């Protein structure tokens, strides 16, 4: 893990930790009703385009759980591991995978066209939904999920630029509400167990 990625992972964990803390503090309010407002701190509406060029919104996934991560296809280290873990998770869930959408959202719309995303995820699992969109659409989705990302380099001069980004996976429930998060180092078996507990 490079220092930069470690810092991002820590920053992401702190953000998620704060959201969980908020959710937990609300959860234990007598009656527990306000918990949803805390849980809603991560996640929200998005409108993006999938690897087949179809417009997809968060509402398309209602009724299923979502295992969501943000990254980019040129990512050298984190994203390949994360996407493989999503593919493995869906495989290990067996028939229950019908109830879970594995979603990879690009933070690099300049290079990640629908066609590029299709190549990228289909080599791992054709079941993964890969999403891209306009810079504004991606910014809105990242903001909803409290995901940080920033181009590291000069795309105008060098096509091999990196994009720093939060390296977390989010499990969202059938209503699109935050359930829990994992890191890119969480084994697929751990995610499978966590998902089975809430299915
Ligand atoms: Cu990455």
CSV table of C-alpha atoms and ligand atoms in Angstrom, one decimal:
chain,number,residue,atom,x,y,z
A,1,UNK,CA,0.0,0.0,0.0
A,2,UNK,CA,1.5,3.4,-0.9
A,3,UNK,CA,1.5,6.1,1.6
A,4,UNK,CA,-1.0,8.1,-0.4
A,5,UNK,CA,-3.5,5.3,-0.6
A,6,UNK,CA,-3.0,4.5,3.0
A,7,UNK,CA,-3.9,8.1,3.9
A,8,UNK,CA,-7.0,7.9,1.7
A,9,UNK,CA,-8.1,4.6,3.3
A,10,UNK,CA,-7.7,6.2,6.7
A,11,UNK,CA,-9.6,9.3,5.7
A,12,UNK,CA,-12.4,7.2,4.3
A,13,UNK,CA,-12.5,5.1,7.4
A,14,UNK,CA,-12.7,8.2,9.6
A,15,UNK,CA,-15.6,9.5,7.4
A,16,UNK,CA,-17.4,6.2,7.6
A,17,UNK,CA,-16.6,5.9,11.3
A,18,UNK,CA,-18.2,9.3,11.9
A,19,UNK,CA,-21.3,8.3,9.9
A,20,UNK,CA,-21.6,5.0,11.8
A,21,UNK,CA,-21.1,6.8,15.1
A,22,UNK,CA,-23.9,9.2,14.1
A,23,UNK,CA,-26.1,6.4,13.1
A,24,UNK,CA,-25.3,4.4,16.3
A,25,UNK,CA,-26.0,7.4,18.5
A,26,UNK,CA,-29.3,7.9,16.8
A,27,UNK,CA,-30.1,4.2,16.9
A,28,UNK,CA,-29.9,4.2,20.7
A,29,UNK,CA,-32.3,7.0,21.1
A,30,UNK,CA,-35.3,5.5,22.9
A,31,UNK,CA,-37.6,4.3,20.2
A,32,UNK,CA,-34.8,4.2,17.7
A,33,UNK,CA,-36.8,5.8,14.9
A,34,UNK,CA,-34.3,8.5,13.9
A,35,UNK,CA,-31.7,5.8,13.0
A,36,UNK,CA,-32.5,6.1,9.3
A,37,UNK,CA,-31.5,9.7,9.1
A,38,UNK,CA,-28.1,8.8,10.5
A,39,UNK,CA,-27.7,5.8,8.2
A,40,UNK,CA,-28.7,8.0,5.2
A,41,UNK,CA,-25.4,9.9,5.7
A,42,UNK,CA,-23.8,7.6,3.1
A,43,UNK,CA,-25.6,6.9,-0.1
A,44,UNK,CA,-28.3,8.7,-2.1
A,45,UNK,CA,-29.5,9.4,-5.6
A,46,UNK,CA,-27.4,8.9,-8.6
A,47,UNK,CA,-27.9,9.0,-12.4
A,48,UNK,CA,-25.1,7.3,-14.4
A,49,UNK,CA,-24.5,5.2,-17.5
A,50,UNK,CA,-23.7,1.5,-17.4
A,51,UNK,CA,-21.2,-0.5,-19.5
A,52,UNK,CA,-23.9,-1.1,-22.1
A,53,UNK,CA,-24.6,2.6,-22.5
A,54,UNK,CA,-27.9,2.5,-20.6
A,55,UNK,CA,-28.9,5.2,-18.1
A,56,UNK,CA,-29.0,3.7,-14.6
A,57,UNK,CA,-30.2,5.4,-11.4
A,58,UNK,CA,-30.2,4.3,-7.8
A,59,UNK,CA,-33.9,3.5,-8.1
A,60,UNK,CA,-33.1,0.7,-10.6
A,61,UNK,CA,-31.6,-1.2,-7.7
A,62,UNK,CA,-34.4,-0.9,-5.2
A,63,UNK,CA,-35.4,-4.3,-3.9
A,64,UNK,CA,-31.8,-5.6,-4.1
A,65,UNK,CA,-28.8,-4.9,-1.9
A,66,UNK,CA,-26.0,-2.9,-3.5
A,67,UNK,CA,-22.3,-3.6,-3.0
A,68,UNK,CA,-20.9,-0.3,-4.3
A,69,UNK,CA,-17.3,0.9,-4.8
A,70,UNK,CA,-15.7,3.8,-6.6
A,71,UNK,CA,-12.5,3.6,-8.7
A,72,UNK,CA,-11.1,3.6,-12.2
A,73,UNK,CA,-10.0,1.1,-14.7
A,74,UNK,CA,-6.4,2.3,-14.9
A,75,UNK,CA,-6.0,1.9,-11.2
A,76,UNK,CA,-2.8,-0.1,-10.7
A,77,UNK,CA,-3.4,-1.8,-7.4
A,78,UNK,CA,-6.6,-1.2,-5.4
A,79,UNK,CA,-9.3,-1.4,-7.9
A,80,UNK,CA,-8.3,-4.8,-9.5
A,81,UNK,CA,-8.4,-6.3,-6.0
A,82,UNK,CA,-11.7,-4.7,-5.2
A,83,UNK,CA,-13.4,-5.7,-8.4
A,84,UNK,CA,-12.2,-9.2,-8.1
A,85,UNK,CA,-13.5,-9.3,-4.5
A,86,UNK,CA,-17.0,-8.2,-5.7
A,87,UNK,CA,-16.9,-10.8,-8.4
A,88,UNK,CA,-15.9,-13.5,-5.9
A,89,UNK,CA,-18.6,-12.3,-3.5
A,90,UNK,CA,-21.3,-12.7,-6.1
A,91,UNK,CA,-20.0,-16.1,-7.1
A,92,UNK,CA,-19.9,-17.3,-3.5
A,93,UNK,CA,-23.4,-16.0,-2.8
A,94,UNK,CA,-24.7,-18.5,-5.4
A,95,UNK,CA,-28.4,-18.0,-6.2
A,96,UNK,CA,-28.6,-15.3,-3.5
A,97,UNK,CA,-26.5,-13.1,-5.8
A,98,UNK,CA,-29.7,-12.3,-7.6
A,99,UNK,CA,-30.5,-10.1,-4.6
A,100,UNK,CA,-27.3,-8.2,-4.7
A,101,UNK,CA,-26.0,-5.7,-7.3
A,102,UNK,CA,-22.2,-5.4,-7.4
A,103,UNK,CA,-21.5,-1.9,-8.7
A,104,UNK,CA,-18.3,-0.3,-9.7
A,105,UNK,CA,-18.6,3.5,-10.2
A,106,UNK,CA,-15.8,5.2,-12.2
A,107,UNK,CA,-14.2,8.4,-10.9
A,108,UNK,CA,-12.4,8.8,-14.2
A,109,UNK,CA,-15.0,9.6,-16.9
A,110,UNK,CA,-12.4,10.9,-19.3
A,111,UNK,CA,-10.9,7.4,-19.8
A,112,UNK,CA,-13.7,5.2,-18.5
A,113,UNK,CA,-16.1,5.1,-21.4
A,114,UNK,CA,-18.9,2.4,-21.2
A,115,UNK,CA,-16.9,0.3,-23.6
A,116,UNK,CA,-13.7,0.5,-21.4
A,117,UNK,CA,-15.8,-0.4,-18.4
A,118,UNK,CA,-17.3,-3.4,-20.2
A,119,UNK,CA,-13.9,-4.8,-21.0
A,120,UNK,CA,-12.7,-4.2,-17.5
A,121,UNK,CA,-15.5,-5.8,-15.5
A,122,UNK,CA,-16.4,-8.6,-17.9
A,123,UNK,CA,-13.0,-10.2,-17.6
A,124,UNK,CA,-13.9,-10.6,-13.9
A,125,UNK,CA,-17.6,-11.0,-13.8
A,126,UNK,CA,-20.3,-10.1,-16.3
A,127,UNK,CA,-22.7,-9.6,-13.4
A,128,UNK,CA,-20.9,-6.5,-12.1
A,129,UNK,CA,-22.6,-3.3,-13.1
A,130,UNK,CA,-20.0,-0.7,-14.1
A,131,UNK,CA,-21.1,2.9,-14.2
A,132,UNK,CA,-19.7,6.1,-15.6
A,133,UNK,CA,-21.2,9.4,-16.6
A,134,UNK,CA,-20.5,13.1,-17.0
A,135,UNK,CA,-18.1,14.7,-14.6
A,136,UNK,CA,-21.0,16.3,-12.9
A,137,UNK,CA,-23.0,13.0,-12.6
A,138,UNK,CA,-19.9,11.3,-11.1
A,139,UNK,CA,-19.3,14.2,-8.7
A,140,UNK,CA,-22.9,14.0,-7.5
A,141,UNK,CA,-22.7,10.2,-7.0
A,142,UNK,CA,-19.3,10.5,-5.1
A,143,UNK,CA,-20.7,13.3,-3.0
A,144,UNK,CA,-23.7,11.1,-2.0
A,145,UNK,CA,-21.4,8.3,-0.9
A,146,UNK,CA,-18.9,10.7,0.8
A,147,UNK,CA,-16.2,9.4,-1.6
A,148,UNK,CA,-13.1,11.5,-2.2
A,149,UNK,CA,-11.3,11.5,-5.6
A,150,UNK,CA,-8.9,13.7,-7.3
A,151,UNK,CA,-6.8,13.5,-10.5
A,152,UNK,CA,-3.2,13.2,-9.6
A,153,UNK,CA,-1.3,14.3,-12.7
A,154,UNK,CA,-2.1,16.3,-15.8
A,155,UNK,CA,-4.4,14.5,-18.2
A,156,UNK,CA,-3.8,17.0,-20.9
A,157,UNK,CA,-0.1,16.1,-21.0
A,158,UNK,CA,0.0,12.5,-19.8
A,159,UNK,CA,-2.6,9.9,-20.4
A,160,UNK,CA,-1.1,7.7,-17.7
A,161,UNK,CA,-2.3,10.0,-14.8
A,162,UNK,CA,-3.5,8.4,-11.6
A,163,UNK,CA,-6.7,9.2,-9.7
A,164,UNK,CA,-6.6,9.2,-5.9
A,165,UNK,CA,-9.8,7.8,-4.5
A,166,UNK,CA,-11.4,6.4,-1.4
A,167,UNK,CA,-10.9,2.7,-1.3
A,168,UNK,CA,-14.0,1.4,0.4
A,169,UNK,CA,-17.0,-0.8,-0.5
A,170,UNK,CA,-20.4,0.1,0.8
A,171,UNK,CA,-23.2,-2.4,1.4
A,172,UNK,CA,-26.6,-0.7,0.9
A,173,UNK,CA,-30.0,-2.3,1.7
A,174,UNK,CA,-33.0,-2.9,-0.5
A,175,UNK,CA,-34.1,0.7,0.1
A,176,UNK,CA,-30.7,2.1,-0.8
A,177,UNK,CA,-29.7,2.8,2.8
A,178,UNK,CA,-26.3,2.3,4.2
A,179,UNK,CA,-25.7,-1.0,6.1
A,180,UNK,CA,-22.0,-1.3,6.5
A,181,UNK,CA,-18.7,-0.9,4.7
A,182,UNK,CA,-15.7,-3.0,3.8
A,183,UNK,CA,-12.2,-2.2,2.7
A,184,UNK,CA,-10.4,-3.4,-0.4
A,185,UNK,CA,-8.6,-5.9,1.9
A,186,UNK,CA,-11.8,-7.5,3.2
A,187,UNK,CA,-11.9,-11.1,2.0
A,188,UNK,CA,-14.9,-12.0,-0.2
A,189,UNK,CA,-15.9,-14.7,2.4
A,190,UNK,CA,-16.3,-11.9,5.0
A,191,UNK,CA,-18.5,-9.9,2.7
A,192,UNK,CA,-20.5,-12.9,1.8
A,193,UNK,CA,-21.1,-13.7,5.5
A,194,UNK,CA,-22.1,-10.1,6.2
A,195,UNK,CA,-24.5,-10.0,3.3
A,196,UNK,CA,-26.1,-13.4,4.2
A,197,UNK,CA,-26.8,-12.0,7.7
A,198,UNK,CA,-29.0,-9.2,6.3
A,199,UNK,CA,-30.6,-10.9,3.2
B,1,LIG,CU1,-8.4,2.2,-7.5
